[in-house]
CSV table of C-alpha atoms in Angstrom, one decimal:
chain,number,residue,atom,x,y,z
A,1,MET,CA,2.0,-15.5,2.6
A,2,LEU,CA,2.4,-14.5,6.2
A,3,THR,CA,-1.3,-14.0,6.5
A,4,ALA,CA,-2.0,-17.5,5.2
A,5,VAL,CA,0.5,-18.9,7.8
A,6,LYS,CA,-1.3,-17.0,10.6
A,7,LYS,CA,-4.6,-18.4,9.5
A,8,ARG,CA,-3.3,-22.0,9.4
A,9,HIS,CA,-1.6,-21.5,12.7
A,10,PHE,CA,-4.9,-20.2,14.2
A,11,ALA,CA,-6.8,-23.2,12.8
A,12,SER,CA,-4.4,-25.8,14.1
A,13,GLY,CA,-4.4,-24.0,17.4
A,14,ILE,CA,-8.2,-24.4,17.7
A,15,ILE,CA,-7.8,-28.2,17.2
A,16,ILE,CA,-5.1,-28.3,19.9
A,17,LEU,CA,-7.2,-26.1,22.2
A,18,VAL,CA,-10.1,-28.5,22.2
A,19,PHE,CA,-7.8,-31.5,23.1
A,20,VAL,CA,-5.8,-29.6,25.7
A,21,GLY,CA,-9.0,-28.3,27.2
A,22,LEU,CA,-10.3,-31.9,27.7
A,23,HIS,CA,-6.8,-32.9,28.9
A,24,LEU,CA,-6.7,-30.2,31.6
A,25,PHE,CA,-10.2,-31.0,32.6
A,26,ASN,CA,-9.1,-34.6,33.1
A,27,HIS,CA,-6.2,-33.5,35.2
A,28,THR,CA,-8.4,-31.2,37.3
A,29,TRP,CA,-10.6,-34.3,37.9
A,30,SER,CA,-7.6,-35.8,39.8
A,31,VAL,CA,-8.5,-33.8,42.9
A,32,LEU,CA,-11.1,-36.6,43.3
A,33,GLY,CA,-8.4,-39.2,43.3
A,34,ALA,CA,-6.3,-41.2,40.8
A,35,GLU,CA,-9.1,-43.7,40.1
A,36,LYS,CA,-11.5,-41.0,39.1
A,37,HIS,CA,-8.9,-39.4,36.9
A,38,ILE,CA,-8.2,-42.8,35.1
A,39,GLU,CA,-12.0,-43.5,34.8
A,40,LEU,CA,-12.6,-40.1,33.1
A,41,MET,CA,-9.6,-40.6,30.9
A,42,ALA,CA,-10.9,-43.9,29.7
A,43,THR,CA,-14.2,-42.2,28.7
A,44,LEU,CA,-12.4,-39.3,26.9
A,45,ARG,CA,-10.1,-41.8,25.1
A,46,THR,CA,-13.2,-43.1,23.2
A,47,PHE,CA,-13.3,-39.7,21.5
A,48,TYR,CA,-9.6,-38.9,20.9
A,49,ARG,CA,-7.7,-42.2,20.9
A,50,ASN,CA,-8.3,-43.5,17.5
A,51,ILE,CA,-6.2,-43.4,14.3
A,52,PHE,CA,-8.4,-40.7,12.7
A,53,VAL,CA,-8.4,-38.2,15.6
A,54,GLU,CA,-4.8,-38.9,16.6
A,55,THR,CA,-3.6,-38.3,13.1
A,56,ILE,CA,-5.4,-34.9,13.0
A,57,LEU,CA,-4.0,-34.0,16.4
A,58,LEU,CA,-0.4,-34.9,15.6
A,59,GLY,CA,-0.7,-33.0,12.3
A,60,ALA,CA,-2.0,-30.0,14.1
A,61,VAL,CA,0.8,-30.1,16.7
A,62,LEU,CA,3.4,-30.4,14.0
A,63,HIS,CA,1.9,-27.5,12.0
A,64,GLN,CA,1.6,-25.4,15.1
A,65,ILE,CA,5.3,-25.8,15.9
A,66,VAL,CA,6.5,-25.2,12.3
A,67,SER,CA,4.2,-22.2,11.6
A,68,GLY,CA,4.9,-20.8,15.1
A,69,VAL,CA,8.7,-20.8,14.4
A,70,LYS,CA,8.0,-19.0,11.1
A,71,LEU,CA,5.8,-16.4,12.7
A,72,PHE,CA,8.4,-15.9,15.5
A,73,GLY,CA,11.1,-15.2,12.9
A,74,ALA,CA,8.8,-12.6,11.2
A,75,VAL,CA,8.0,-10.6,14.2
A,76,ARG,CA,10.9,-10.9,16.7
A,77,LYS,CA,12.6,-7.7,15.4
A,78,LYS,CA,9.4,-5.5,15.3
A,79,GLU,CA,8.1,-3.2,17.9
A,80,ILE,CA,5.5,-5.2,19.7
A,81,SER,CA,3.2,-4.9,22.7
A,82,ASN,CA,3.5,-6.8,26.0
A,83,PHE,CA,0.7,-9.2,25.0
A,84,ASP,CA,2.5,-9.8,21.7
A,85,ARG,CA,5.7,-10.7,23.7
A,86,LEU,CA,3.6,-13.0,25.9
A,87,GLN,CA,2.2,-14.7,22.8
A,88,ILE,CA,5.7,-15.2,21.3
A,89,TRP,CA,7.4,-16.6,24.4
A,90,THR,CA,4.6,-18.8,25.6
A,91,GLY,CA,4.3,-20.1,22.0
A,92,LEU,CA,8.0,-21.0,22.0
A,93,TYR,CA,7.8,-22.7,25.3
A,94,LEU,CA,4.7,-24.7,24.3
A,95,ALA,CA,6.5,-25.7,21.1
A,96,ILE,CA,9.4,-27.1,23.1
A,97,PHE,CA,7.0,-28.7,25.6
A,98,LEU,CA,4.9,-30.4,22.9
A,99,VAL,CA,8.0,-31.9,21.2
A,100,ILE,CA,9.2,-33.4,24.5
A,101,HIS,CA,5.8,-34.4,25.8
A,102,VAL,CA,4.4,-36.0,22.7
A,103,SER,CA,7.6,-37.8,22.1
A,104,ALA,CA,7.6,-39.2,25.7
A,105,VAL,CA,4.0,-40.4,25.3
A,106,LEU,CA,4.7,-42.1,22.0
A,107,VAL,CA,7.8,-43.8,23.5
A,108,GLY,CA,5.8,-44.9,26.5
A,109,ARG,CA,3.0,-46.3,24.4
A,110,PHE,CA,4.8,-48.0,21.5
A,111,ILE,CA,8.2,-48.8,22.9
A,112,LEU,CA,7.8,-49.3,26.6
A,113,HIS,CA,4.2,-50.6,26.2
A,114,LEU,CA,2.9,-48.6,29.1
A,115,ASP,CA,-0.6,-47.3,29.6
A,116,THR,CA,0.1,-43.5,29.5
A,117,ASN,CA,-2.4,-42.8,32.2
A,118,PHE,CA,-2.4,-40.8,35.4
A,119,TYR,CA,0.6,-42.5,36.8
A,120,PHE,CA,2.6,-42.0,33.7
A,121,GLY,CA,2.1,-38.3,34.0
A,122,VAL,CA,2.8,-37.9,37.7
A,123,ALA,CA,5.9,-40.2,38.0
A,124,GLY,CA,8.3,-37.3,37.7
A,125,LEU,CA,6.2,-35.0,39.8
A,126,ASN,CA,6.2,-37.2,42.8
A,127,LEU,CA,9.7,-38.5,42.9
A,128,PHE,CA,12.5,-36.3,44.2
A,129,PRO,CA,14.8,-35.0,42.8
A,130,PHE,CA,13.0,-35.4,39.5
A,131,SER,CA,10.2,-33.2,40.7
A,132,LEU,CA,12.7,-30.2,40.7
A,133,PHE,CA,12.5,-30.5,36.9
A,134,PHE,CA,8.9,-31.7,36.3
A,135,VAL,CA,7.1,-29.2,38.6
A,136,PRO,CA,8.3,-26.1,36.6
A,137,TYR,CA,8.2,-28.1,33.4
A,138,TYR,CA,4.4,-28.9,33.7
A,139,GLY,CA,3.6,-25.7,35.6
A,140,LEU,CA,5.0,-23.5,32.9
A,141,ALA,CA,3.3,-25.5,30.2
A,142,ILE,CA,-0.2,-24.9,31.8
A,143,ILE,CA,0.5,-21.2,32.4
A,144,SER,CA,2.0,-20.8,28.9
A,145,PHE,CA,-1.2,-22.4,27.4
A,146,PHE,CA,-3.4,-19.8,29.2
A,147,GLY,CA,-0.9,-17.1,28.5
A,148,HIS,CA,-1.1,-17.9,24.8
A,149,ILE,CA,-4.9,-17.9,24.8
A,150,ALA,CA,-4.9,-14.6,26.7
A,151,SER,CA,-2.6,-12.9,24.3
A,152,VAL,CA,-4.7,-14.0,21.3
A,153,HIS,CA,-7.9,-13.1,23.1
A,154,SER,CA,-6.7,-9.6,23.7
A,155,LYS,CA,-6.3,-9.0,20.0
A,156,LYS,CA,-9.3,-11.0,18.6
A,157,MET,CA,-11.9,-9.7,21.1
A,158,LYS,CA,-13.1,-6.3,20.1
A,159,SER,CA,-15.8,-5.5,22.7
A,160,ASN,CA,-16.2,-5.3,26.4
A,161,PHE,CA,-17.7,-8.1,28.4
A,162,LEU,CA,-19.2,-7.7,31.9
A,163,GLY,CA,-17.7,-4.2,32.0
A,164,MET,CA,-14.2,-5.5,31.2
A,165,THR,CA,-12.0,-4.5,28.3
A,166,PRO,CA,-10.4,-7.2,26.1
A,167,LYS,CA,-7.1,-6.6,27.9
A,168,ARG,CA,-8.7,-7.0,31.3
A,169,GLN,CA,-10.5,-10.1,30.0
A,170,ALA,CA,-7.1,-11.5,28.9
A,171,LYS,CA,-5.7,-10.8,32.4
A,172,GLY,CA,-8.6,-12.7,33.8
A,173,ILE,CA,-7.8,-15.7,31.6
A,174,LEU,CA,-4.2,-15.6,32.9
A,175,PHE,CA,-5.5,-15.4,36.5
A,176,PHE,CA,-7.8,-18.4,35.9
A,177,GLY,CA,-4.9,-20.3,34.4
A,178,GLY,CA,-2.7,-19.7,37.4
A,179,CYS,CA,-5.5,-20.8,39.8
A,180,LEU,CA,-6.1,-23.9,37.7
A,181,THR,CA,-2.4,-24.8,37.8
A,182,ILE,CA,-2.5,-24.9,41.6
A,183,VAL,CA,-5.7,-27.0,41.6
A,184,ILE,CA,-4.1,-29.5,39.1
A,185,PHE,CA,-0.9,-29.8,41.1
A,186,TYR,CA,-3.0,-30.4,44.2
A,187,GLY,CA,-4.5,-33.4,42.4
A,188,LEU,CA,-1.3,-34.7,40.8
A,189,THR,CA,1.1,-34.5,43.6
A,190,ASN,CA,1.5,-36.5,46.8
A,191,HIS,CA,2.0,-33.5,49.1
A,192,PHE,CA,-1.7,-33.5,50.1
A,193,ARG,CA,-3.2,-36.6,48.5
A,194,GLY,CA,-0.7,-39.4,49.1
A,195,VAL,CA,-0.1,-40.3,45.4
A,196,THR,CA,2.0,-43.5,45.2
A,197,VAL,CA,3.6,-44.2,41.8
A,198,PRO,CA,3.5,-47.9,40.7
A,199,GLN,CA,7.0,-49.3,40.1
A,200,GLU,CA,6.5,-49.9,36.3
A,201,PHE,CA,6.1,-46.2,35.8
A,202,GLU,CA,9.3,-45.2,37.4
A,203,VAL,CA,11.3,-46.2,34.3
A,204,PHE,CA,10.9,-42.7,32.9
A,205,VAL,CA,12.9,-41.4,35.8
A,206,GLY,CA,15.7,-44.0,35.6
A,207,LYS,CA,14.4,-46.4,38.3
């Protein structure tokens, strides 16, 4: 039974991986400015913002969380490697993040009737003292995403690549994730780019 849960967890993870990859690419595009970010988002939404794809995505997220909790309960008392620990703890953080983040987006769209675009995402990042929460909240989410991929890669990959063992490849994925986090924060914050949040998006931080 546990093997079947692992297979379904992996399958739902692949679906989420595709979406999050596009999402992070969109956020990376923010280094070119908010307008470019929104322009690319509008293009990507033609692919993922429809009832069919969104239903699949939400189902995958729900299954990823439920199956992840089951797998955590099965392995938490076993002797495990450092990469196994990384997979467990990054998975738990991502589960918490997804519950909060998806709920916030749904509330923004269907209750507050906001366009959950660039400014929706960066409101908390760019308003003090809320940034004290949102910077680690988003930063840990990106790093946990790559940490989870790295831990799975270290076990699934069986051969060397460019002279690197699977574990070194996994460390390279982690390093890339850390670098990408810095680039994304450069684009999404006002410390370097002068991001100004429109007033209607400040509702999520109590303004």
